[in-house]
Tab-separated table of C-alpha atoms in Angstrom:
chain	number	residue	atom	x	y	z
L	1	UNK	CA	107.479	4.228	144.569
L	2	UNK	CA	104.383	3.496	142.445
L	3	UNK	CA	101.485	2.314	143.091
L	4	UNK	CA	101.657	-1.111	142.139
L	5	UNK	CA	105.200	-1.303	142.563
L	6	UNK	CA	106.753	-5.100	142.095
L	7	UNK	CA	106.988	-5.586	145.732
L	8	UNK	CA	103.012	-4.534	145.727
L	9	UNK	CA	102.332	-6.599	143.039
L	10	UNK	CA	103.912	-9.512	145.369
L	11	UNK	CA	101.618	-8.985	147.755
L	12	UNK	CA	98.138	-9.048	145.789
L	13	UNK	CA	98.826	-11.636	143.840
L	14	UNK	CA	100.936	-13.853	146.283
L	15	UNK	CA	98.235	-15.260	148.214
L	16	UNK	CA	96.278	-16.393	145.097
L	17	UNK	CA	98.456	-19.612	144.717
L	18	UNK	CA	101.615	-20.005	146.265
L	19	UNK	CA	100.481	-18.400	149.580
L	20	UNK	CA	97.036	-19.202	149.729
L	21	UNK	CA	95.277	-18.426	152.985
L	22	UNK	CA	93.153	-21.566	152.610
L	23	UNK	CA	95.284	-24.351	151.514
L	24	UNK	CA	99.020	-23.120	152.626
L	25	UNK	CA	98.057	-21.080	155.357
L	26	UNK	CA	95.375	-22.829	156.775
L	27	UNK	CA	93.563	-19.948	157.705
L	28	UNK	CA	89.634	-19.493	157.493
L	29	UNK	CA	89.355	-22.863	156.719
L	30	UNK	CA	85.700	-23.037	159.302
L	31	UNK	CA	83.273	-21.047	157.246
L	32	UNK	CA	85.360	-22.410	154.046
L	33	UNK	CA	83.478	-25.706	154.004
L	34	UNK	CA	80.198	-25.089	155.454
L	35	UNK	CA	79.326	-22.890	153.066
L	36	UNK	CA	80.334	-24.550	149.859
L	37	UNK	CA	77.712	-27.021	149.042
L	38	UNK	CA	76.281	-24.212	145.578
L	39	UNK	CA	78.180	-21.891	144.427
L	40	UNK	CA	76.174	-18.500	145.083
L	41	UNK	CA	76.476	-18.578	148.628
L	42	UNK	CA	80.341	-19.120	148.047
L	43	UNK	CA	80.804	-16.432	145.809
L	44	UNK	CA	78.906	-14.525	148.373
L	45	UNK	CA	80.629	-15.374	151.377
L	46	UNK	CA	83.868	-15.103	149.154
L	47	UNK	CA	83.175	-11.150	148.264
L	48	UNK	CA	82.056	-10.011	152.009
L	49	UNK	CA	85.085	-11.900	153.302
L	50	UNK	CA	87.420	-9.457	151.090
L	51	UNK	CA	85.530	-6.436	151.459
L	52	UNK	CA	85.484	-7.019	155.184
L	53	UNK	CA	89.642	-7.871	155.133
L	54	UNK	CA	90.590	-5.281	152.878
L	55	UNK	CA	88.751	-2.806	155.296
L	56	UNK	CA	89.757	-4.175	158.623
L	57	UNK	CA	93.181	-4.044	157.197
L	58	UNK	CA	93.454	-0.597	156.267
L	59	UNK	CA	91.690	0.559	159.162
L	60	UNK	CA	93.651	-1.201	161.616
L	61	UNK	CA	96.809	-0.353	159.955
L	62	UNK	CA	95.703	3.629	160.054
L	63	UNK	CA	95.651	2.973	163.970
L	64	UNK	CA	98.284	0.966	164.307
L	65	UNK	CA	100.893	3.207	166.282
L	66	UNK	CA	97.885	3.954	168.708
L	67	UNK	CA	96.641	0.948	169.584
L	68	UNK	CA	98.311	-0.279	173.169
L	69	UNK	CA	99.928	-3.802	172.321
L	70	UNK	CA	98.139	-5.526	175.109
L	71	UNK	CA	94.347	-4.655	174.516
L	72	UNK	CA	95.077	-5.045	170.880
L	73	UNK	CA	93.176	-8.458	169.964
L	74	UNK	CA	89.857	-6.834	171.458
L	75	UNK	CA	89.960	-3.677	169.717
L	76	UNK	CA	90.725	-5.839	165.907
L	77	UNK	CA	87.560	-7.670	167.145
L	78	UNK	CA	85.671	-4.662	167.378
L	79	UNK	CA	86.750	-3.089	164.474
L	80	UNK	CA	85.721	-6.215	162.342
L	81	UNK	CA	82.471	-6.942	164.234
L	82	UNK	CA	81.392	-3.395	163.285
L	83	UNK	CA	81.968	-4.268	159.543
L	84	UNK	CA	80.603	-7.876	159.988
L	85	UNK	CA	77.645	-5.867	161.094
L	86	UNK	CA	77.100	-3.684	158.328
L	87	UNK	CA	78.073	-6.572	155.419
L	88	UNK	CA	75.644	-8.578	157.267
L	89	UNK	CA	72.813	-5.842	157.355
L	90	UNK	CA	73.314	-4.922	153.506
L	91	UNK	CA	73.137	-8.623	152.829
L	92	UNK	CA	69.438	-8.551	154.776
L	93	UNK	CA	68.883	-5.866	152.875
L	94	UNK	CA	69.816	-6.821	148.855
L	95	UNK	CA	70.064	-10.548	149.375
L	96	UNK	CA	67.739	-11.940	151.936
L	97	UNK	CA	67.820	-15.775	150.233
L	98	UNK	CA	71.506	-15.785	150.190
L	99	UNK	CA	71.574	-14.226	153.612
L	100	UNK	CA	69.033	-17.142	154.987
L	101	UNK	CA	71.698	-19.961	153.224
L	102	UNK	CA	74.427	-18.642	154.809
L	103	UNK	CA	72.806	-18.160	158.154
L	104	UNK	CA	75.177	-18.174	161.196
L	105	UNK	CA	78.089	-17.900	159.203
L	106	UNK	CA	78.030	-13.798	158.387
L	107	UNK	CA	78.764	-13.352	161.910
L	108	UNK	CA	81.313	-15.745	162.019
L	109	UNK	CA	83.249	-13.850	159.734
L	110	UNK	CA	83.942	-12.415	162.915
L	111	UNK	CA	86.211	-15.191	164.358
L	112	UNK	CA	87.242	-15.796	160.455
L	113	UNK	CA	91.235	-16.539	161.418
L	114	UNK	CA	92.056	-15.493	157.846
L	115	UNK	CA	90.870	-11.942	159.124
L	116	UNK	CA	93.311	-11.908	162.400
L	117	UNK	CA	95.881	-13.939	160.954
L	118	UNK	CA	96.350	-11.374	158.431
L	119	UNK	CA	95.669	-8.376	160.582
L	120	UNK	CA	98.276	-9.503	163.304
L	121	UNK	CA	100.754	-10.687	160.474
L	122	UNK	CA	100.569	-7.406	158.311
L	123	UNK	CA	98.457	-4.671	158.491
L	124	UNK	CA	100.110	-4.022	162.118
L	125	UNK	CA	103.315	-3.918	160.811
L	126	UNK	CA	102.687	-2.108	157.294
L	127	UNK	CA	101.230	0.948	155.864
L	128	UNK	CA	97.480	1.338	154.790
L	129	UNK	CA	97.831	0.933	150.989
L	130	UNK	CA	100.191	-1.971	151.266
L	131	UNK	CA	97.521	-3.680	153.765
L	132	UNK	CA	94.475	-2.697	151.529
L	133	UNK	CA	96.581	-4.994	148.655
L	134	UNK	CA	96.860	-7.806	151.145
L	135	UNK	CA	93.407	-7.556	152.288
L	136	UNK	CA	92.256	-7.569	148.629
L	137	UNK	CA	95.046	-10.311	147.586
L	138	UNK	CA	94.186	-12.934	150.675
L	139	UNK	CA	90.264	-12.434	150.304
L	140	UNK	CA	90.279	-13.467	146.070
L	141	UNK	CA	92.615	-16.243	147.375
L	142	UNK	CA	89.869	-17.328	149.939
L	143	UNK	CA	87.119	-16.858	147.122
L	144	UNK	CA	89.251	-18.988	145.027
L	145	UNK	CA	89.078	-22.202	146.944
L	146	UNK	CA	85.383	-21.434	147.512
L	147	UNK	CA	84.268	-21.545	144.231
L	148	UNK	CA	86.204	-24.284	143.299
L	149	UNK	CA	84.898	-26.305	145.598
L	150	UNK	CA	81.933	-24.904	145.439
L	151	UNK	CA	81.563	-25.701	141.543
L	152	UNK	CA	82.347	-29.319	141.600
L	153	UNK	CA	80.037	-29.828	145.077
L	154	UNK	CA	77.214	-28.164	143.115
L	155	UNK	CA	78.168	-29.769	139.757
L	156	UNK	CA	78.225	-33.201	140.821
L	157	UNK	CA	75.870	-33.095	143.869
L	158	UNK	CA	73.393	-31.580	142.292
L	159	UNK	CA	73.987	-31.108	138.837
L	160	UNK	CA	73.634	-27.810	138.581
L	161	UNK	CA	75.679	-24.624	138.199
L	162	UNK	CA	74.678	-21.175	139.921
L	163	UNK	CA	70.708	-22.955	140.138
L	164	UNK	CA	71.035	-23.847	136.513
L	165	UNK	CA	70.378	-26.895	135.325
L	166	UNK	CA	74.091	-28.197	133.682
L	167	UNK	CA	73.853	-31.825	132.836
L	168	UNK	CA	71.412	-32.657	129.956
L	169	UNK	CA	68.437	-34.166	130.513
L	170	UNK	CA	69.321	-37.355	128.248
L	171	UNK	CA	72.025	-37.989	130.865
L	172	UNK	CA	69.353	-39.410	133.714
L	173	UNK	CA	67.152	-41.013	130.933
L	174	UNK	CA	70.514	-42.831	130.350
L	175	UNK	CA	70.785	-44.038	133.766
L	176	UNK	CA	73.633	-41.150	135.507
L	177	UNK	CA	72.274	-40.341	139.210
L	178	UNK	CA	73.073	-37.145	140.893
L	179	UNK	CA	75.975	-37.759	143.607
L	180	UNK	CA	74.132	-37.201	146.777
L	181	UNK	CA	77.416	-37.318	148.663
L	182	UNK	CA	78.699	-34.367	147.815
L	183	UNK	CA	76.096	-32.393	149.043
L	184	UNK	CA	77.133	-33.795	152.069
L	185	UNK	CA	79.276	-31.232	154.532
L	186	UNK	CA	82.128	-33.823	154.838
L	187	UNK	CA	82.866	-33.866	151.273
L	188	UNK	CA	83.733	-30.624	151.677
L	189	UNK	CA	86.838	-31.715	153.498
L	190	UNK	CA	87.859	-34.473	151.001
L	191	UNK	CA	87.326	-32.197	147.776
L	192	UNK	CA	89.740	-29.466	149.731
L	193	UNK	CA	92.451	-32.653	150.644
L	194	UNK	CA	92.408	-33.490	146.990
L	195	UNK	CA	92.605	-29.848	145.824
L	196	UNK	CA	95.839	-29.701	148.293
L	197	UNK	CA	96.999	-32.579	146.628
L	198	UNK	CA	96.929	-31.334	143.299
L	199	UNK	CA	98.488	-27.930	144.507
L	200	UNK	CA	101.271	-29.724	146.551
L	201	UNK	CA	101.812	-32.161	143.696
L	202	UNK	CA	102.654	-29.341	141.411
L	203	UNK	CA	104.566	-27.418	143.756
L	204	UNK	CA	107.270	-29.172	145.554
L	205	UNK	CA	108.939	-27.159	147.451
L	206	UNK	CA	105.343	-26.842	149.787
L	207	UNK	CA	105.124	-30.356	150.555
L	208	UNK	CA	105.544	-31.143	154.074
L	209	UNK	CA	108.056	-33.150	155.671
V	1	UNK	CA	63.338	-32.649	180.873
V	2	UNK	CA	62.977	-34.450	178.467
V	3	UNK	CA	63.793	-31.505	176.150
V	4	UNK	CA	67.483	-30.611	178.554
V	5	UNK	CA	68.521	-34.548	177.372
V	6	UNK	CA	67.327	-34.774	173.635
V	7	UNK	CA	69.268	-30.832	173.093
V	8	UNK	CA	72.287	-32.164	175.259
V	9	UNK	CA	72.350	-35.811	173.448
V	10	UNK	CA	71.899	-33.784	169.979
V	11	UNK	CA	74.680	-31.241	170.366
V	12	UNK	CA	76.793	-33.663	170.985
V	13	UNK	CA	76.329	-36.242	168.321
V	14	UNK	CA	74.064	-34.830	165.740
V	15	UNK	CA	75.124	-31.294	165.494
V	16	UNK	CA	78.694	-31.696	166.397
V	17	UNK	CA	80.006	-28.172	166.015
V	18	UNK	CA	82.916	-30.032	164.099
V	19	UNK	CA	81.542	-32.616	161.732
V	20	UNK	CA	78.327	-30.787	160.828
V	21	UNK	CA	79.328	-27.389	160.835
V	22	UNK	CA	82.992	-27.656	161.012
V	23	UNK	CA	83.181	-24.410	163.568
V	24	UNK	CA	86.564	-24.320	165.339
V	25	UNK	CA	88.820	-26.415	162.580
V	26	UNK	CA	91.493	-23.745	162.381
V	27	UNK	CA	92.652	-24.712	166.358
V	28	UNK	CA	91.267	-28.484	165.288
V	29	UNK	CA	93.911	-28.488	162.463
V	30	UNK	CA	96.801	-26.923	164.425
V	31	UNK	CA	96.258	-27.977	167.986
V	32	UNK	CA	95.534	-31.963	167.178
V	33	UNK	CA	98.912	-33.129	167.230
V	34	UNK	CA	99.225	-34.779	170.071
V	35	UNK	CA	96.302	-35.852	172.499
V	36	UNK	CA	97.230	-34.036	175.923
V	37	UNK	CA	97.002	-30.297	174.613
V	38	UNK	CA	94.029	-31.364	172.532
V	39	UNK	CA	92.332	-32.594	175.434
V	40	UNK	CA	93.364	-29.176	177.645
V	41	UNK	CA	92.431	-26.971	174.796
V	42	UNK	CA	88.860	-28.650	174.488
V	43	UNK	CA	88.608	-28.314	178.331
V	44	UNK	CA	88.679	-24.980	177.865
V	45	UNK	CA	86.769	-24.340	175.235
V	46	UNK	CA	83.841	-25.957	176.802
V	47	UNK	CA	84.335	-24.080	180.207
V	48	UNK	CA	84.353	-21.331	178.058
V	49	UNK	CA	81.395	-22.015	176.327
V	50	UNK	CA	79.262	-23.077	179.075
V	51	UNK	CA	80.377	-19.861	180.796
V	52	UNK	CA	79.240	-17.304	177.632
V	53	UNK	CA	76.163	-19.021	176.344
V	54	UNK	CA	73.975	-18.152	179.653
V	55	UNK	CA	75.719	-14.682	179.610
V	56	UNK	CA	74.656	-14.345	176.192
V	57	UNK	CA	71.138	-15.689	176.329
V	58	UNK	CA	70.428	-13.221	178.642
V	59	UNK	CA	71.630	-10.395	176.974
V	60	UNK	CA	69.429	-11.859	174.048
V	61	UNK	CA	66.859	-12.228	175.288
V	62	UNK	CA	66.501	-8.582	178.190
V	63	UNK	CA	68.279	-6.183	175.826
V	64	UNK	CA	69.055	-6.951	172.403
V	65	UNK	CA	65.833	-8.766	170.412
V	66	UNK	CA	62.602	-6.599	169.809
V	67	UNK	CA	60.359	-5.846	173.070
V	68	UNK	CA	63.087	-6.962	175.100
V	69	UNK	CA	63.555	-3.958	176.739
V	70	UNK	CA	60.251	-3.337	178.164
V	71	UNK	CA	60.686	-4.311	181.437
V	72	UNK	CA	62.841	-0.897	181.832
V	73	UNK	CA	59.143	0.636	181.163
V	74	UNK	CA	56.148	0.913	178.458
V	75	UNK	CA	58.238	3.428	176.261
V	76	UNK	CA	60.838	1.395	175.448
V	77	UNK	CA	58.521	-1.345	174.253
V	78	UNK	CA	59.425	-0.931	170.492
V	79	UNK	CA	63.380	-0.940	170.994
V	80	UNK	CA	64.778	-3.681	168.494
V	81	UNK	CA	68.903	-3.433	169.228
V	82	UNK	CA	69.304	-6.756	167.529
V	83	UNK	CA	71.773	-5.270	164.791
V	84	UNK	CA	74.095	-4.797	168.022
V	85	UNK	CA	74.085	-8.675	168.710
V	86	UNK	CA	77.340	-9.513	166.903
V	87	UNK	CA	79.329	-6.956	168.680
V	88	UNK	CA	77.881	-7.873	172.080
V	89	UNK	CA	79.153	-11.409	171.955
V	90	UNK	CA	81.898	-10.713	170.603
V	91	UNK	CA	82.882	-8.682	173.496
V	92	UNK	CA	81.438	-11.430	175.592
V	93	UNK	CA	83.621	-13.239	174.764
V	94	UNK	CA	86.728	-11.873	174.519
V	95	UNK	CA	86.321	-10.314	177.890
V	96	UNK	CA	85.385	-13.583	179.439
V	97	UNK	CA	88.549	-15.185	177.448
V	98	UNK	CA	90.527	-12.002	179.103
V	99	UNK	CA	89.094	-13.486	182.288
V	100	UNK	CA	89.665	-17.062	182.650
V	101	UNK	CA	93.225	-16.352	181.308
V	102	UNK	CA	94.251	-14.043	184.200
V	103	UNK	CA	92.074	-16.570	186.771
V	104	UNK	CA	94.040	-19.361	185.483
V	105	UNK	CA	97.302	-17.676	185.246
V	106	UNK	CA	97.167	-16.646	189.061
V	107	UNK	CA	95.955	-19.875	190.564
V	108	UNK	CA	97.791	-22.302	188.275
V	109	UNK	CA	100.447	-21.383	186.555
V	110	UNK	CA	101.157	-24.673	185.164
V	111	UNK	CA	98.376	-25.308	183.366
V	112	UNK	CA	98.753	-21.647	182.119
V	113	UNK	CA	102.201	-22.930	180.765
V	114	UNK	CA	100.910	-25.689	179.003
V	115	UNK	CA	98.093	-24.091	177.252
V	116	UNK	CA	100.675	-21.294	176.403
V	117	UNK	CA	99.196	-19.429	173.382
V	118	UNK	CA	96.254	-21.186	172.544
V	119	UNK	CA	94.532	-19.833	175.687
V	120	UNK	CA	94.096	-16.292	174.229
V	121	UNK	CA	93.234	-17.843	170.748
V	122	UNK	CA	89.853	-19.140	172.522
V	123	UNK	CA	88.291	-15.609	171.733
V	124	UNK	CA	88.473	-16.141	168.042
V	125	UNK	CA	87.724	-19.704	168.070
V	126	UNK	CA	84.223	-19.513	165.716
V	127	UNK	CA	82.742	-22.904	167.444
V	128	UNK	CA	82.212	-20.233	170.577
V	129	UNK	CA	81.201	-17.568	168.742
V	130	UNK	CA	79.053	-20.086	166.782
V	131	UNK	CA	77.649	-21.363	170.131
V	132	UNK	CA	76.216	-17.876	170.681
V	133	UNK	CA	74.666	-17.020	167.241
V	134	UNK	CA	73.050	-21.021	166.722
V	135	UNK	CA	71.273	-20.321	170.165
V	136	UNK	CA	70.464	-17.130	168.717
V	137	UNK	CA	69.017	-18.881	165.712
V	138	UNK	CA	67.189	-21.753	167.686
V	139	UNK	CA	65.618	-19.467	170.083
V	140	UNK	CA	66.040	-21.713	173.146
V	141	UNK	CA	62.838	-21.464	175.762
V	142	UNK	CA	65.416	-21.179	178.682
V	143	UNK	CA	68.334	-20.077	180.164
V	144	UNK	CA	69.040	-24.242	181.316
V	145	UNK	CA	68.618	-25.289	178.045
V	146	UNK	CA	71.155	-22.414	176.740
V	147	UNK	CA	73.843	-23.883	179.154
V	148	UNK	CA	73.050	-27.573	178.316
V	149	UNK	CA	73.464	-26.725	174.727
V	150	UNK	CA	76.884	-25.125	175.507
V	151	UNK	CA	77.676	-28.048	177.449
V	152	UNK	CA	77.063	-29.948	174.548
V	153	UNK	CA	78.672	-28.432	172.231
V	154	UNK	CA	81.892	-28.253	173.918
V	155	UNK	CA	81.732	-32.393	174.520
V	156	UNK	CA	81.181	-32.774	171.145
V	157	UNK	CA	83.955	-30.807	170.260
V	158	UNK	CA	86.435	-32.406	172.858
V	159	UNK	CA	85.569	-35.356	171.716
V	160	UNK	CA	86.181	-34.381	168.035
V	161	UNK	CA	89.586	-32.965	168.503
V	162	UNK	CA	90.685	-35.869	170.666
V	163	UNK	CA	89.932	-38.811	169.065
V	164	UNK	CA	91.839	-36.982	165.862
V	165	UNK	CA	94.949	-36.123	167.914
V	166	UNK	CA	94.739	-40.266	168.757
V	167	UNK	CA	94.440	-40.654	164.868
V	168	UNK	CA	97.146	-38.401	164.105
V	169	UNK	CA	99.967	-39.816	166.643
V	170	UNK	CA	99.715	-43.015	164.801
V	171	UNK	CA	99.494	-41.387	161.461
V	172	UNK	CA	103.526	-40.608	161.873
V	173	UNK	CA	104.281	-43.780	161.641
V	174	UNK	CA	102.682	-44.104	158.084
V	175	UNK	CA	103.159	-43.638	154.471
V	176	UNK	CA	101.770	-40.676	153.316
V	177	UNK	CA	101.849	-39.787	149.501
V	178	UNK	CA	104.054	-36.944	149.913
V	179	UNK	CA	101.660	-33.945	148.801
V	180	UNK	CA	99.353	-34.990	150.763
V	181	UNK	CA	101.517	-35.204	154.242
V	182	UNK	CA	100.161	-33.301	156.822
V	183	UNK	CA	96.987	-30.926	156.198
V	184	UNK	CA	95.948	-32.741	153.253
V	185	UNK	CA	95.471	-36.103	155.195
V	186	UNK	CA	94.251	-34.286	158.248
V	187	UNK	CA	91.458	-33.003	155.945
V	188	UNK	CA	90.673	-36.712	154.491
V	189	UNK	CA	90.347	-38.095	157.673
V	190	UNK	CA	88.428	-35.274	158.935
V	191	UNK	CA	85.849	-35.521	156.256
V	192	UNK	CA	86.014	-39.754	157.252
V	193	UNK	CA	85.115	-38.968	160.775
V	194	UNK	CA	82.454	-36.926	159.924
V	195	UNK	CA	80.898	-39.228	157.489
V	196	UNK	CA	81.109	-42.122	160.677
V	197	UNK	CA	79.557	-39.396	162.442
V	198	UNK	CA	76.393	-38.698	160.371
V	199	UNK	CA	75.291	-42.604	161.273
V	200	UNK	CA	73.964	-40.521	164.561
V	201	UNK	CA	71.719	-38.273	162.291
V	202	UNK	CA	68.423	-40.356	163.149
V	203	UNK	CA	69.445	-40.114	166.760
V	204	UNK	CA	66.031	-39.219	168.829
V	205	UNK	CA	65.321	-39.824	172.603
């Protein structure tokens, strides 16, 4: 058994598409929108959310014959509140503007469902390596959606990309106006309905009946 | 006073843990199908939240920010345990989740039926961690203002994830374009009610 067997393969890169945690699992969707209106907080939040899952997940999965089945939700919360806590102290740390943008939403990482969702769905059930991949696999998925909605929020509510200014000048002498709407948090929600839409439209056999 | 009614009034309309910060739409999503388990689910998130926010606030403000400690004595004057807030609500929480569950399951067994699942799912429901960490943020003078802000925030969020179990009872009856059945028009209408819901944004008493 290699490394990144077929099977393993199957699990990294399933999540990226046609079992995304976002729009097909509908997992993690809460800090998914708030935190989308530029894209540097996304891609942020997107890279603590899979360093964060692809530890819990191996970590939990090393324990996983000890933990007792009944006290097992509060000792997952533990285990990810002490990695929320040391993402969120490194972000103090390196990236204090980001860390101000994103404000409440480090700690909710915590109560992220994509994080128990996937650690009650696999890593209890699967060995440490195979969990790491999921971890990994599910977090790019989540970063994914983030920065895709996170580029057209910033692109079209503000007109920039990453701060940068995108849209030529000559534009706004010509009359276009910056979409104010999108900056907007329930435009989150519509540009993640139409990027379901799109996804659902080209894959058929996810629609729902 | 004054101040209990504008942060009650606010948390409900203006900083509706749904619309404006969309905490708790993973049970808003899957729970709003019909409107009597939304309406028992946001009961007990707001019991729930009105029960940890004063816990918490305390906690906040005797043990965990900088100084807080000194009432144990002058040499612990410089303690700052802050970085240990996360994990302390967190347990909070879940304990007090652990709690009301077996309360409810040995007085009422009913209602335990009905809420089935979703009961233990409370814990990791982010609008009560949120709860916690925004009065964190806001630094509340009070302990009554803490609770009136939970208070709040649970109404707002009841009323959020009933009047979109209404929406969605009579959205089976309608034509959907087909990619778009079921999450994806959840999501639209969602991001509709929270666009109605900004018209409150001026709101001051």
């Amino acid at each position: 058994m290699g490394l990144l067997s077929s099977k393993n393969k199957e699990i990294l890169v399933g999540p990226l598409s046609v079992n995304n945690p976002v729009v097909i699992q509908m997992l993690g969707i809460c800090s998914a929108l708030a935190v989308t209106s530029k894209l540097e907080p996304a891609i942020v939040m997107g890279i603590s959310v899979t360093a964060v899952m692809a530890f819990a997940n191996v970590i939990i999965s090393l324990m996983r014959n000890t933990i007792p089945n009944r006290i097992r939700i509060i000792v997952q919360l533990v285990v990810v509140a002490a990695l929320v806590t040391i993402v969120s102290e490194v972000l103090k740390a390196y990236a204090y503007d980001v860390n101000k943008q994103l404000s409440v939403f480090v700690g909710l990482i915590i109560t992220n469902c994509i994080l128990m969702g996937r650690l009650e769905a696999f890593a209890l059930g699967n060995g440490p390596w195979e969990s790491f991949l999921d971890g990994v696999g599910n977090g790019l998925g989540y970063t994914l959606i983030l920065i895709i909605v996170g580029f057209f929020r910033e692109l079209l509510g503000s007109g920039t990309l990453l701060g940068f200014q995108v849209i030529p000048e000559k534009f706004y002498e010509l009359g276009y106006v910056n979409n104010g709407l999108m900056i907007l948090p329930p435009m989150a929600l519509i540009v993640i309905a139409v990027i379901i839409w799109v996804h659902r439209g080209r894959n058929k056999e996810l629609q729902e009946n | 006073m004054e101040d209990i009614l504008s942060v009650f009034v606010r948390s409900i309309f203006v900083d509706n843990m749904l619309f404006a910060y969309y905490l708790g739409m993973c049970s808003f999503v899957a729970v709003s199908k019909n409107v009597k388990t939304a309406l028992g689910l946001g009961i007990a998130v707001t019991f729930v939240l009105v029960c940890t926010l004063p816990i918490n606030y305390i906690l906040e403000n005797y043990v965990l920010t900088e100084g807080a400690l000194s009432w144990l004595g002058p040499q612990y004057e410089n303690v700052n345990l802050s970085f240990l807030s996360l994990i302390i609500f967190i347990a909070v929480i879940a304990s007090f989740v652990q709690l009301v569950e077996m309360i409810i399951e040995k007085f009422s067994p009913s209602l335990y039926a009905s809420l089935g699942i979703f009961l233990p799912l409370i814990a990791v429901n982010c609008a009560i961690l949120g709860g916690s960490l925004f009065m964190q943020q806001r630094a509340f003078p009070n302990v009554g203002v803490a609770t009136v802000y939970g208070l709040g925030s649970g109404i707002g969020w009841l009323l959020a994830i009933v009047g979109m179990a209404a929406i969605r009872e009579k959205l089976a009856y309608s034509h959907v374009p087909k990619p778009l059945k079921g999450l994806g028009i959840t999501f639209i209408v969602t991001g509709l009610m929270g666009i109605a819901f900004m018209c409150f944004s001026g709101l001051k008493i």
